[in-house]
Short mmCIF file of C-alpha atoms in Angstrom, two decimals:
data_model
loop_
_atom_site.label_atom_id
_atom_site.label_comp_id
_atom_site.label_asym_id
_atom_site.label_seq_id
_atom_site.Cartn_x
_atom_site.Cartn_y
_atom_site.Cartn_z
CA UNK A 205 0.00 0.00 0.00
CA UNK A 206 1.13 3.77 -0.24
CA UNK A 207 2.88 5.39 2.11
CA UNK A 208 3.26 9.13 2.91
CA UNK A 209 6.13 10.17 5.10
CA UNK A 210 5.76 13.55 7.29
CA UNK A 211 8.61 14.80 9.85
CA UNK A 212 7.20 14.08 13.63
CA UNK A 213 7.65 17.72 14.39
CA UNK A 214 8.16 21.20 13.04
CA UNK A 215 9.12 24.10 15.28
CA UNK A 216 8.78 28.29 14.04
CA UNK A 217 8.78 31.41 15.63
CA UNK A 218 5.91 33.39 15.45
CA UNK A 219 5.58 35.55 12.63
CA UNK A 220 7.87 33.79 10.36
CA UNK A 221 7.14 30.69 7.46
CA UNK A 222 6.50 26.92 8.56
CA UNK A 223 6.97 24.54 5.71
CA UNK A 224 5.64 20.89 6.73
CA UNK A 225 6.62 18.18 4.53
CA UNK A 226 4.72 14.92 2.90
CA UNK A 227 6.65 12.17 1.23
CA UNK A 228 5.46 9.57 -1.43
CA UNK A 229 6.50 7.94 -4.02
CA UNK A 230 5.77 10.18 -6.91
CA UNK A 231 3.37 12.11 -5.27
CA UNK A 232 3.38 14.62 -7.36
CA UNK A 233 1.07 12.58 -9.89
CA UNK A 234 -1.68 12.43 -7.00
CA UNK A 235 -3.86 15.23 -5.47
CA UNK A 236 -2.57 15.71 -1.91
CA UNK A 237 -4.92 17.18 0.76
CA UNK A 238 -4.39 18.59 4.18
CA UNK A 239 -6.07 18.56 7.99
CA UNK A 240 -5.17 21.05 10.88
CA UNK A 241 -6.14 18.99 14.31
CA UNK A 242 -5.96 21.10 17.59
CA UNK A 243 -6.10 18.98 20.45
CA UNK A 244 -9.29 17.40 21.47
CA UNK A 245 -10.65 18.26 18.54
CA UNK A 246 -11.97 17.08 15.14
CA UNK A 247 -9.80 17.47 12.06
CA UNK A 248 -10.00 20.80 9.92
CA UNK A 249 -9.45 20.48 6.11
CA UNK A 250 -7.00 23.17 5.40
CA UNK A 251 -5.71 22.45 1.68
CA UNK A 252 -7.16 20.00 -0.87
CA UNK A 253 -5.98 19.28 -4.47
CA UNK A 254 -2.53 20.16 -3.66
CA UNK A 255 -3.24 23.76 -3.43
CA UNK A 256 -6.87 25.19 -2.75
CA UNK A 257 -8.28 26.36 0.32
CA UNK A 258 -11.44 25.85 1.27
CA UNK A 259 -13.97 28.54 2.40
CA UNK A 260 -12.87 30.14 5.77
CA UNK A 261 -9.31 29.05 5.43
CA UNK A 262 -6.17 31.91 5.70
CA UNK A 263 -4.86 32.95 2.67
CA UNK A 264 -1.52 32.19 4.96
CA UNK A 265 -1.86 28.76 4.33
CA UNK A 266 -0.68 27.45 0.91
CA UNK A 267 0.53 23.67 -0.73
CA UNK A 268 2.31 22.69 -3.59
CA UNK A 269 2.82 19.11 -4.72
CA UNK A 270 6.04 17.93 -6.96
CA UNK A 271 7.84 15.27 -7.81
CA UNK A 272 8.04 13.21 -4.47
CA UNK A 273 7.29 15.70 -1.65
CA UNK A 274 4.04 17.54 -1.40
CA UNK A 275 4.48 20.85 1.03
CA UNK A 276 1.97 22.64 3.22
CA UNK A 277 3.20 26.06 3.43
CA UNK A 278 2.01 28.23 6.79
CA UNK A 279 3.24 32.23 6.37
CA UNK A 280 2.99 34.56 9.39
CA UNK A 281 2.86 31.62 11.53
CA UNK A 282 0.71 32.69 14.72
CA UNK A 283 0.20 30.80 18.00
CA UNK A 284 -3.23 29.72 17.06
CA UNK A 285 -1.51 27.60 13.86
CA UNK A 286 -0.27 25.38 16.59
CA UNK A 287 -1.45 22.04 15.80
CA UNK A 288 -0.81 18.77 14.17
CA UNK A 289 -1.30 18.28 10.82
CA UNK A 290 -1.86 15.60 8.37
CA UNK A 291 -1.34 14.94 4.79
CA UNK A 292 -3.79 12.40 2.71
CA UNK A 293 -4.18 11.15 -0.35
CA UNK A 294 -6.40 8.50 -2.44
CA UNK A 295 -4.89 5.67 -3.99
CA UNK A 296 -6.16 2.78 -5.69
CA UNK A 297 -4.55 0.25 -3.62
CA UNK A 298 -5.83 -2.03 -1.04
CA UNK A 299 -6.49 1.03 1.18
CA UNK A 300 -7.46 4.06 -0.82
CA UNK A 301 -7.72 6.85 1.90
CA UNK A 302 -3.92 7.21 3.03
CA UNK A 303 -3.09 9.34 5.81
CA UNK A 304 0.82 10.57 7.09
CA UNK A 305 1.82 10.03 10.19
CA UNK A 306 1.58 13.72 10.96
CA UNK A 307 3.29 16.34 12.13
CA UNK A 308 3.29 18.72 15.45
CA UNK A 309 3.48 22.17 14.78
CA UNK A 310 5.13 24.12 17.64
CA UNK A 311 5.06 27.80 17.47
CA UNK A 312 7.98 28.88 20.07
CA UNK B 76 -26.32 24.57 10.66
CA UNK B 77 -24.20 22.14 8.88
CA UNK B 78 -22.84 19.30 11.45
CA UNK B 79 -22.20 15.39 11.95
CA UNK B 80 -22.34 14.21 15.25
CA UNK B 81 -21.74 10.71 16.02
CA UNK B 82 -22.83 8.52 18.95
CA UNK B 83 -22.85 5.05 20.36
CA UNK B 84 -19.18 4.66 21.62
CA UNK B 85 -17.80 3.11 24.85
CA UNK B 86 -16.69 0.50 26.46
CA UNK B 87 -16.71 -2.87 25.41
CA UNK B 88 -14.77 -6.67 25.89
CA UNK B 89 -12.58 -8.15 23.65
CA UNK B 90 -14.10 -9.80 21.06
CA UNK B 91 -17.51 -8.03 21.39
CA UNK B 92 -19.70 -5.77 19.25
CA UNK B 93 -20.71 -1.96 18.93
CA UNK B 94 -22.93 -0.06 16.73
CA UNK B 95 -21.77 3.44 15.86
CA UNK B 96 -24.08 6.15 14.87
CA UNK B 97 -23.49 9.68 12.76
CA UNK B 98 -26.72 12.08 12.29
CA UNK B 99 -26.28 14.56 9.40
CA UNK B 100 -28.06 18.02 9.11
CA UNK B 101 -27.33 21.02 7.51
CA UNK B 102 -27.06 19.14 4.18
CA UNK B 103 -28.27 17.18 1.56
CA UNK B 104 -27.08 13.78 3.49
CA UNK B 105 -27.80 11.39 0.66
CA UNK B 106 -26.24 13.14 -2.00
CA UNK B 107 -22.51 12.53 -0.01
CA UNK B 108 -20.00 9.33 0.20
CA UNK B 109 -19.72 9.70 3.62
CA UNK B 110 -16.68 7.76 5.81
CA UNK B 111 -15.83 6.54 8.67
CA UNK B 112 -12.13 7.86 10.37
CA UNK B 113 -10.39 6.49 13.39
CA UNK B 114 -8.09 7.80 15.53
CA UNK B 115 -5.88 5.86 18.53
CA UNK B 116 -5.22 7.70 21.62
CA UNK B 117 -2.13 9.99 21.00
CA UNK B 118 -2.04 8.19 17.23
CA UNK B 119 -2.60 9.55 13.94
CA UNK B 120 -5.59 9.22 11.70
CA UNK B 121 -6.96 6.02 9.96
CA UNK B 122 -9.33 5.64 7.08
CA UNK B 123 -12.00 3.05 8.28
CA UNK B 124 -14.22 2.64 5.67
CA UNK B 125 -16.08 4.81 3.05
CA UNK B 126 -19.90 3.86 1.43
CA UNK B 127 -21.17 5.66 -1.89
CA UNK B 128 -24.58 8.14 -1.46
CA UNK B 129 -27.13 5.31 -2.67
CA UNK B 130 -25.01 2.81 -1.05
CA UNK B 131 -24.01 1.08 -4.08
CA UNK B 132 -20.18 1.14 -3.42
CA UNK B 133 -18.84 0.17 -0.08
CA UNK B 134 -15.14 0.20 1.19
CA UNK B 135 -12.88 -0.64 4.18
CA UNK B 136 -9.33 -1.09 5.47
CA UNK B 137 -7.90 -3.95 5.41
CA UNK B 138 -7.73 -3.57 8.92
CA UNK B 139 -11.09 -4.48 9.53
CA UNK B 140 -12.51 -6.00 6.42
CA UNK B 141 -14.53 -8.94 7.50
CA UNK B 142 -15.59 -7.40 10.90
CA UNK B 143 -17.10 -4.15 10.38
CA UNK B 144 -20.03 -2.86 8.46
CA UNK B 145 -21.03 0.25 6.98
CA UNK B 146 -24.46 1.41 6.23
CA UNK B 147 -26.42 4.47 5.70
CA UNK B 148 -30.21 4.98 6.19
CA UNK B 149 -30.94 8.41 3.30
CA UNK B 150 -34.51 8.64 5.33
CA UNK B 151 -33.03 9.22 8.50
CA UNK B 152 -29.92 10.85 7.17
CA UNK B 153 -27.74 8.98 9.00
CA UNK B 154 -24.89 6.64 8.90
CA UNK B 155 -23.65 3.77 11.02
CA UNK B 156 -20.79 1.36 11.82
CA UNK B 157 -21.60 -1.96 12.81
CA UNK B 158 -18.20 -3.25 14.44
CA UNK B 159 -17.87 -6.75 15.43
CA UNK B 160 -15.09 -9.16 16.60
CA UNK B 161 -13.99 -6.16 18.75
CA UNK B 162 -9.72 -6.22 19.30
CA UNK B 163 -7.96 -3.98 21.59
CA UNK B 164 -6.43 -1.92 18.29
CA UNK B 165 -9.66 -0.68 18.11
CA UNK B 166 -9.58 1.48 20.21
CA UNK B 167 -9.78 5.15 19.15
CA UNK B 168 -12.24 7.97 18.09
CA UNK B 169 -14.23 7.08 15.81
CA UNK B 170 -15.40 10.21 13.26
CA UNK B 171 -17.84 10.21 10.93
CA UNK B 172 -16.68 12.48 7.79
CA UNK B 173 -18.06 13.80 4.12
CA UNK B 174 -16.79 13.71 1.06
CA UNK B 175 -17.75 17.23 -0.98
CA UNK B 176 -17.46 15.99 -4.12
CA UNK B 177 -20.10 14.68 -6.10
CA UNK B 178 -19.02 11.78 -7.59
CA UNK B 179 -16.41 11.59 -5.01
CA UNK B 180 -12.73 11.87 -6.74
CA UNK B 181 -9.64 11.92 -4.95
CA UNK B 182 -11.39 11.41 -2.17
CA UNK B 183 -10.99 14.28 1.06
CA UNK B 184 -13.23 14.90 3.49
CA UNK B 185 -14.59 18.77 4.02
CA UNK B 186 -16.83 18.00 7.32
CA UNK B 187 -16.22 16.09 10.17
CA UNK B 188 -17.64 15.29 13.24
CA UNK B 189 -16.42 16.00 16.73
CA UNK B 190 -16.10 11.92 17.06
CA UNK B 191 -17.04 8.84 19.31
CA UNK B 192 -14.71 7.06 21.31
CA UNK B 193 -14.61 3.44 21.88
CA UNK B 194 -12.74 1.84 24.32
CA UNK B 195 -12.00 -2.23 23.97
CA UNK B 196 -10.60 -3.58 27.04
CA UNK B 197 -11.69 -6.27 29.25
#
């Protein structure tokens, strides 16, 4: 099955860029979508097909999807962007809703 | 207002059975693929399984093909998770979730619920 390989943790300082990576094997061919999860709460989609936002969503946070990394971009990180966060994709394999690991985003 | 809100979690022995709920409203609930997402405490998320708006395609994990069963009721707008065969590695948050796109392609999910949480444990 596909895998999708994000760093455990990512740490920025307030105000400045937080780049959160998602590895696959030639992801760049698939449509990569993303999930902000505070604690204790549900998941938030934040990013789908690579690179739109949905309704609601800062225009702070960006993606872009090449080759085999797909990258959620935050700008003008704030404490409130503290969070984990999740990359997914579909594949047609035995599983088709893949999820990374996911990674914590500390703002210091 | 547009929510999910699932029910029917808790505690249960190894090896027995649960029936998870999710009520839809807000929407047009039979017009949605709508999925079922797991979570283990301090884990990441899992896909569970995902059914089709008129039922007519049905998915799971390999994980738990063979024990669990996903239905939907269009009248009642709801969905459910019949989960048998009940193993400690089931235990997590269970969320119900919608798919926005009609036909669903490249499947994401734009609206979640704030989850159940089952507990297997004897």
């Amino acid at each position: 099955s596909y895998v999708l390989t994000q760093p455990p943790s990512v740490s920025v300082a307030p105000g400045q860029t937080a780049r959160i990576t998602c590895g696959g094997n030639n992801i760049g061919s698939k449509s990569v979508h993303w999930y902000q999860q505070k604690p204790g709460q549900a998941p938030v989609l934040v990013v789908y097909d690579d690179s739109d936002r949905p309704s609601g969503i800062p225009e702070r946070f960006s993606g872009s999807n090449s080759g085999n990394t797909a990258t959620l971009t935050i700008s003008r990180v704030e404490a409130g962007d503290e969070a984990d966060y999740y990359c997914q994709v579909w594949d047609s394999s035995s599983d088709p809703v893949v999820f990374g690991g996911g990674t914590k985003l500390t703002v210091l | 207002e547009v929510q999910l809100v699932e029910s029917g979690g808790g505690l249960v022995k190894p090896g027995g059975s649960l029936r998870l709920s999710c009520a839809a409203s807000g929407f047009t609930f039979s017009s949605y693929s709508m999925n079922w997402v797991r979570q283990a405490p301090g884990k990441g998320l899992e896909w569970v399984s995902s059914i089709s708006s008129s039922s007519s395609y049905i998915y799971y994990a390999d994980s738990v093909k063979g024990r669990f069963t996903i239905s939907r009721d269009n009248a009642k707008n709801s969905l459910y998770l019949q989960m048998n065969s009940l193993r400690a590695e089931d235990t997590a948050v269970y969320y119900c979730a919608r798919d926005p796109r009609i036909p669903p392609v490249n499947w994401y999910f734009d609206l979640w619920g704030r989850g159940t949480l089952v507990t297997v444990s004897s």
